Amino acid sequence: MQIQTVGILSPGDMGQAIASVLNQNGLKTIAALDDRSERTRQLAAAANIQDVGSLTQLVIESDVVLSVLVPSAATEAAKQVAEIIANVGKQILYVDCNAVAPQKVKRIAQLIESSGATFLDASIIGPPPRVPGRTRIYASGKQTDEFQQLRNYGLDIRVIGDEIGQASGLKMSYAALTKGLTAIGAELLIAAHRLGLDEQLWEEVSSSQPELAAILTRSIPSMTPKAHRWIGEMEEIAETFQELGLTERIFYGAADVYRLVKDTSLGKETPEECDRESASHTLRDRPLSEIITILSDETAPN
């Protein structure tokens, strides 16, 4: 099958950027925007994603559906799409690109395949693909040839195996390191701030662990508007590790850190607001010390 139309579930920060790349390279992308927020509609319009209204119409018109959602929405979205596929008899490729545990993605695969469609497991590592070379999409499953067509339209797609769960497992392992480290860093810096030792700690980290200081300086400011999404991702990692006979507690703790951040003024900003120019700098350029002070003050116990 030659891919001509790609359905996006859903055009948020990541989904919108993926669609924009595909559109710029000659593919048509569509989304079902009935009952979606104004922000989602604006993101879709900015990427030239065509609104087809309903999810049913999206399935009818799509050759491939990319599910790019918060982890908690992945299973319900697949159920809805599977029901529509069964009703309309449309053969499509459904690619789950969500940060979910391998055992969950296998259950999602069963839902889609029971409707007669083809399923692939995929994971996105890196930021939204607005800069070439920084975002990889790993895929696993027995029928990856069709999905690999999207390499011709600007996406870096890498097949790593023929088993459902491998791509998701890679995402869980990688995000456990990167986002787990960000959660640990944010919490320990807040703790040092409340102890009145933030300057001394940062001086020591910058001196003895300069690579770590550079990572935290970059990762914590970019984390705050995404914290609400990362809660579910940490919980999926916890479930993955528990299934493997490892402790899940570390990552439920990381989820708690992101839950705290979510409810702060920084956590309520959107990525677009963080990129807005303010006094010749974007809000994302706030000094790390300022971010930690805000997070410490706004999450302090009463």
Coordinates of C-alpha atoms in Angstrom, one line a residue:
M1 CA 0.0 0.0 0.0
Q2 CA 1.2 3.4 -0.9
I3 CA 0.6 5.8 2.0
Q4 CA -1.1 9.0 0.9
T5 CA -3.0 10.1 4.0
V6 CA -2.0 9.9 7.7
G7 CA -4.4 10.3 10.5
I8 CA -3.1 11.9 13.7
L9 CA -4.4 11.1 17.1
S10 CA -3.9 13.8 18.3
P11 CA -2.3 17.0 17.1
G12 CA -0.8 18.1 20.4
D13 CA 2.7 19.3 20.8
M14 CA 4.3 16.1 19.4
G15 CA 1.6 15.0 17.0
Q16 CA 1.4 18.4 15.5
A17 CA 5.1 18.5 14.9
I18 CA 5.1 15.1 13.3
A19 CA 2.2 16.1 11.0
S20 CA 4.0 19.3 10.0
V21 CA 7.1 17.3 8.9
L22 CA 4.9 15.0 6.8
N23 CA 3.0 17.9 5.3
Q24 CA 6.1 19.7 4.4
N25 CA 7.4 16.6 2.6
G26 CA 4.2 16.0 0.5
L27 CA 1.9 13.8 2.6
K28 CA -1.6 14.7 3.6
T29 CA -2.4 14.6 7.3
I30 CA -5.8 14.7 8.9
A31 CA -7.3 14.9 12.4
A32 CA -10.7 14.5 14.0
L33 CA -11.2 17.8 15.8
D34 CA -14.9 17.5 16.9
D35 CA -15.1 18.5 20.6
R36 CA -11.4 19.3 20.7
S37 CA -9.9 22.3 22.5
E38 CA -9.2 25.6 20.8
R39 CA -5.5 25.1 21.5
T40 CA -5.6 21.7 19.6
R41 CA -7.4 23.4 16.7
Q42 CA -4.8 26.1 16.6
L43 CA -2.0 23.6 16.6
A44 CA -3.6 21.6 13.8
A45 CA -4.2 24.7 11.7
A46 CA -0.5 25.8 12.2
A47 CA 0.6 22.5 10.8
N48 CA -1.9 22.5 7.9
I49 CA -3.6 19.4 9.3
Q50 CA -7.0 19.0 7.7
D51 CA -10.0 18.6 10.1
V52 CA -12.3 15.8 9.0
G53 CA -14.5 16.2 12.1
S54 CA -15.2 12.7 13.4
L55 CA -13.0 9.8 14.3
T56 CA -15.1 7.7 11.9
Q57 CA -14.2 9.9 9.0
L58 CA -10.6 9.9 10.1
V59 CA -10.5 6.1 9.9
I60 CA -12.3 6.1 6.5
E61 CA -9.8 8.6 4.9
S62 CA -6.6 7.4 6.5
D63 CA -4.1 4.8 5.2
V64 CA -2.1 5.0 8.5
V65 CA -3.2 6.2 11.9
L66 CA -0.6 7.5 14.3
S67 CA -1.7 7.4 17.9
V68 CA 0.3 10.1 19.8
L69 CA -1.5 10.7 23.1
V70 CA -0.9 10.9 26.8
P71 CA -0.4 7.3 28.1
S72 CA -3.7 7.2 29.9
A73 CA -5.7 7.8 26.7
A74 CA -3.9 5.2 24.6
T75 CA -6.2 2.2 25.3
E76 CA -9.5 4.0 25.0
A77 CA -8.5 5.6 21.7
A78 CA -7.5 2.2 20.4
K79 CA -10.9 0.7 21.5
Q80 CA -12.8 3.5 19.7
V81 CA -10.7 3.1 16.5
A82 CA -11.0 -0.7 16.6
E83 CA -14.8 -0.5 16.8
I84 CA -14.9 1.9 13.8
I85 CA -12.6 -0.3 11.8
A86 CA -14.8 -3.3 12.4
N87 CA -18.0 -1.3 11.5
V88 CA -16.6 0.3 8.3
G89 CA -14.4 -2.6 7.1
K90 CA -11.5 -0.3 6.4
Q91 CA -8.0 -1.9 6.4
I92 CA -5.5 0.5 7.9
L93 CA -2.2 0.5 9.7
Y94 CA -2.5 1.6 13.3
V95 CA 0.8 2.7 14.9
D96 CA 0.8 3.2 18.7
C97 CA 3.5 5.8 19.4
N98 CA 2.6 6.3 23.0
A99 CA 4.8 6.0 26.1
V100 CA 3.2 2.8 27.5
A101 CA 4.4 -0.3 29.1
P102 CA 5.2 -3.3 26.8
Q103 CA 2.4 -5.4 28.4
K104 CA -0.1 -2.6 27.8
V105 CA 0.9 -2.2 24.1
K106 CA 0.4 -5.9 23.6
R107 CA -3.1 -5.6 24.9
I108 CA -3.7 -2.6 22.6
A109 CA -2.4 -4.7 19.7
Q110 CA -5.0 -7.4 20.4
L111 CA -7.7 -4.8 20.2
I112 CA -6.6 -3.4 16.9
E113 CA -5.8 -6.7 15.3
S114 CA -9.1 -8.2 16.3
S115 CA -10.8 -5.6 14.2
G116 CA -8.9 -6.8 11.1
A117 CA -6.3 -3.9 11.0
T118 CA -2.5 -4.1 11.1
F119 CA -0.8 -2.9 14.3
L120 CA 2.7 -1.7 14.9
D121 CA 4.4 -0.7 18.2
A122 CA 6.4 2.5 18.0
S123 CA 8.2 4.9 20.4
I124 CA 9.3 8.4 20.0
I125 CA 12.7 9.4 21.5
G126 CA 13.6 13.1 21.4
P127 CA 11.7 16.4 21.2
P128 CA 9.0 17.2 18.7
P129 CA 10.7 16.9 15.3
R130 CA 11.0 20.6 14.5
V131 CA 14.8 20.3 14.0
P132 CA 16.1 17.5 11.7
G133 CA 18.2 14.9 13.3
R134 CA 17.0 15.2 16.9
T135 CA 14.0 12.8 17.0
R136 CA 13.9 9.1 16.4
I137 CA 10.9 6.9 16.0
Y138 CA 11.6 3.3 16.8
A139 CA 9.2 0.6 15.5
S140 CA 8.7 -3.1 16.1
G141 CA 6.3 -5.6 14.6
K142 CA 6.0 -8.1 11.8
Q143 CA 4.8 -5.6 9.1
T144 CA 7.0 -2.5 9.2
D145 CA 7.5 -2.0 5.5
E146 CA 4.5 0.3 5.1
F147 CA 5.5 2.4 8.1
Q148 CA 9.0 2.8 6.8
Q149 CA 7.6 4.7 3.8
L150 CA 7.4 7.7 6.2
R151 CA 11.2 7.8 6.1
N152 CA 10.7 9.3 2.6
Y153 CA 8.6 12.1 4.1
G154 CA 11.0 13.5 6.7
L155 CA 10.7 11.1 9.7
D156 CA 13.7 9.2 11.2
I157 CA 12.1 5.7 11.6
R158 CA 14.2 2.8 12.9
V159 CA 13.0 -0.8 13.0
I160 CA 14.4 -2.7 15.9
G161 CA 12.6 -6.0 15.8
D162 CA 9.5 -7.9 14.8
E163 CA 7.9 -8.3 18.3
I164 CA 5.2 -6.0 19.6
G165 CA 6.5 -4.5 22.9
Q166 CA 10.1 -4.0 21.8
A167 CA 9.7 -0.4 20.8
S168 CA 7.7 0.4 23.9
G169 CA 10.3 -1.3 26.1
L170 CA 13.1 0.8 24.6
K171 CA 11.1 3.9 25.4
M172 CA 10.4 2.8 28.9
S173 CA 14.1 2.1 29.5
Y174 CA 15.3 5.3 28.0
A175 CA 12.8 7.6 29.6
A176 CA 13.5 5.9 33.0
L177 CA 17.0 7.4 32.7
T178 CA 16.3 10.8 31.2
K179 CA 13.0 11.8 32.8
G180 CA 13.8 9.9 36.0
L181 CA 17.0 11.9 36.3
T182 CA 15.1 15.1 35.7
A183 CA 12.6 14.3 38.5
I184 CA 15.4 13.4 40.9
G185 CA 17.3 16.6 40.0
A186 CA 14.3 18.8 40.4
E187 CA 13.4 17.3 43.8
L188 CA 17.0 17.5 45.2
L189 CA 17.4 21.1 44.1
I190 CA 14.1 22.0 45.7
A191 CA 15.3 20.3 48.9
A192 CA 18.6 22.2 48.8
H193 CA 16.7 25.5 48.3
R194 CA 14.5 24.8 51.4
L195 CA 17.6 23.9 53.4
G196 CA 19.2 27.2 52.4
L197 CA 22.0 25.3 50.6
D198 CA 21.1 25.7 47.0
E199 CA 24.0 28.0 46.1
Q200 CA 26.5 25.7 47.8
L201 CA 25.1 22.6 46.3
W202 CA 25.0 24.0 42.8
E203 CA 28.6 25.2 43.1
E204 CA 29.7 21.7 44.1
V205 CA 27.7 20.0 41.3
S206 CA 29.0 22.4 38.7
S207 CA 32.6 21.8 39.9
S208 CA 32.6 18.0 40.4
Q209 CA 29.8 17.0 38.1
P210 CA 29.8 19.5 35.2
E211 CA 28.1 17.2 32.7
L212 CA 25.3 16.6 35.2
A213 CA 25.0 20.3 35.8
A214 CA 24.6 20.9 32.1
I215 CA 22.0 18.2 31.8
L216 CA 19.9 19.6 34.6
T217 CA 20.2 23.2 33.4
R218 CA 18.8 22.0 30.1
S219 CA 16.2 19.4 31.2
I220 CA 14.4 21.0 34.2
P221 CA 13.3 24.3 32.4
S222 CA 12.0 22.3 29.4
M223 CA 10.2 19.8 31.8
T224 CA 7.8 22.1 33.5
P225 CA 5.1 22.6 30.8
K226 CA 5.3 18.8 30.1
A227 CA 5.0 17.6 33.7
H228 CA 1.3 16.8 33.4
R229 CA 2.2 14.4 30.6
W230 CA 5.1 12.8 32.3
I231 CA 3.1 11.6 35.3
G232 CA 1.5 8.9 33.3
E233 CA 4.8 8.1 31.6
M234 CA 6.5 7.5 34.9
E235 CA 3.6 5.3 36.0
E236 CA 4.0 3.2 32.8
I237 CA 7.7 2.8 33.6
A238 CA 6.9 1.7 37.1
E239 CA 4.5 -1.0 35.8
T240 CA 7.1 -2.1 33.3
F241 CA 9.8 -2.5 35.9
Q242 CA 7.4 -4.2 38.3
E243 CA 6.5 -6.7 35.5
L244 CA 10.2 -7.5 35.2
G245 CA 10.6 -8.2 38.9
L246 CA 12.3 -4.8 39.7
T247 CA 11.2 -2.1 42.1
E248 CA 8.5 0.2 40.8
R249 CA 8.8 2.6 43.7
I250 CA 11.4 4.8 42.2
F251 CA 9.2 5.8 39.3
Y252 CA 6.0 6.2 41.3
G253 CA 8.1 8.7 43.2
A254 CA 9.1 10.4 40.0
A255 CA 5.4 10.6 39.1
D256 CA 4.8 12.3 42.4
V257 CA 7.4 14.9 41.6
Y258 CA 5.8 15.7 38.3
R259 CA 2.4 15.7 39.9
L260 CA 3.7 18.5 42.2
V261 CA 5.1 20.5 39.3
K262 CA 1.9 20.1 37.3
D263 CA -0.1 22.2 39.8
T264 CA 2.4 25.1 39.8
S265 CA 2.2 28.2 37.7
L266 CA 5.1 26.8 35.6
G267 CA 3.4 23.5 35.2
K268 CA 0.2 25.3 33.9
E269 CA 2.1 27.0 31.1
T270 CA 1.8 25.5 27.6
P271 CA 4.9 24.9 25.5
E272 CA 3.8 27.8 23.2
E273 CA 3.8 30.1 26.2
C274 CA 7.3 29.0 27.2
D275 CA 8.5 29.9 23.8
R276 CA 6.9 33.3 23.8
E277 CA 9.3 36.3 23.8
S278 CA 9.4 38.1 27.0
A279 CA 11.9 41.0 27.6
S280 CA 14.0 39.8 24.6
H281 CA 14.1 36.2 26.0
T282 CA 11.7 33.3 25.9
L283 CA 10.2 32.1 29.2
R284 CA 12.0 28.9 28.7
D285 CA 15.3 30.9 29.2
R286 CA 14.5 31.5 32.9
P287 CA 17.6 30.8 35.1
L288 CA 17.4 27.4 36.7
S289 CA 17.7 29.1 40.2
E290 CA 14.5 31.1 39.4
I291 CA 12.6 28.0 38.3
I292 CA 13.7 26.1 41.5
T293 CA 12.6 29.0 43.7
I294 CA 9.2 29.1 42.1
L295 CA 8.7 25.3 42.3
S296 CA 9.9 25.3 46.0
D297 CA 7.6 28.2 47.0
E298 CA 4.5 27.0 45.2
T299 CA 4.8 23.4 46.4
A300 CA 5.7 24.2 50.0
P301 CA 3.4 22.5 52.6
N302 CA 1.0 24.9 54.3

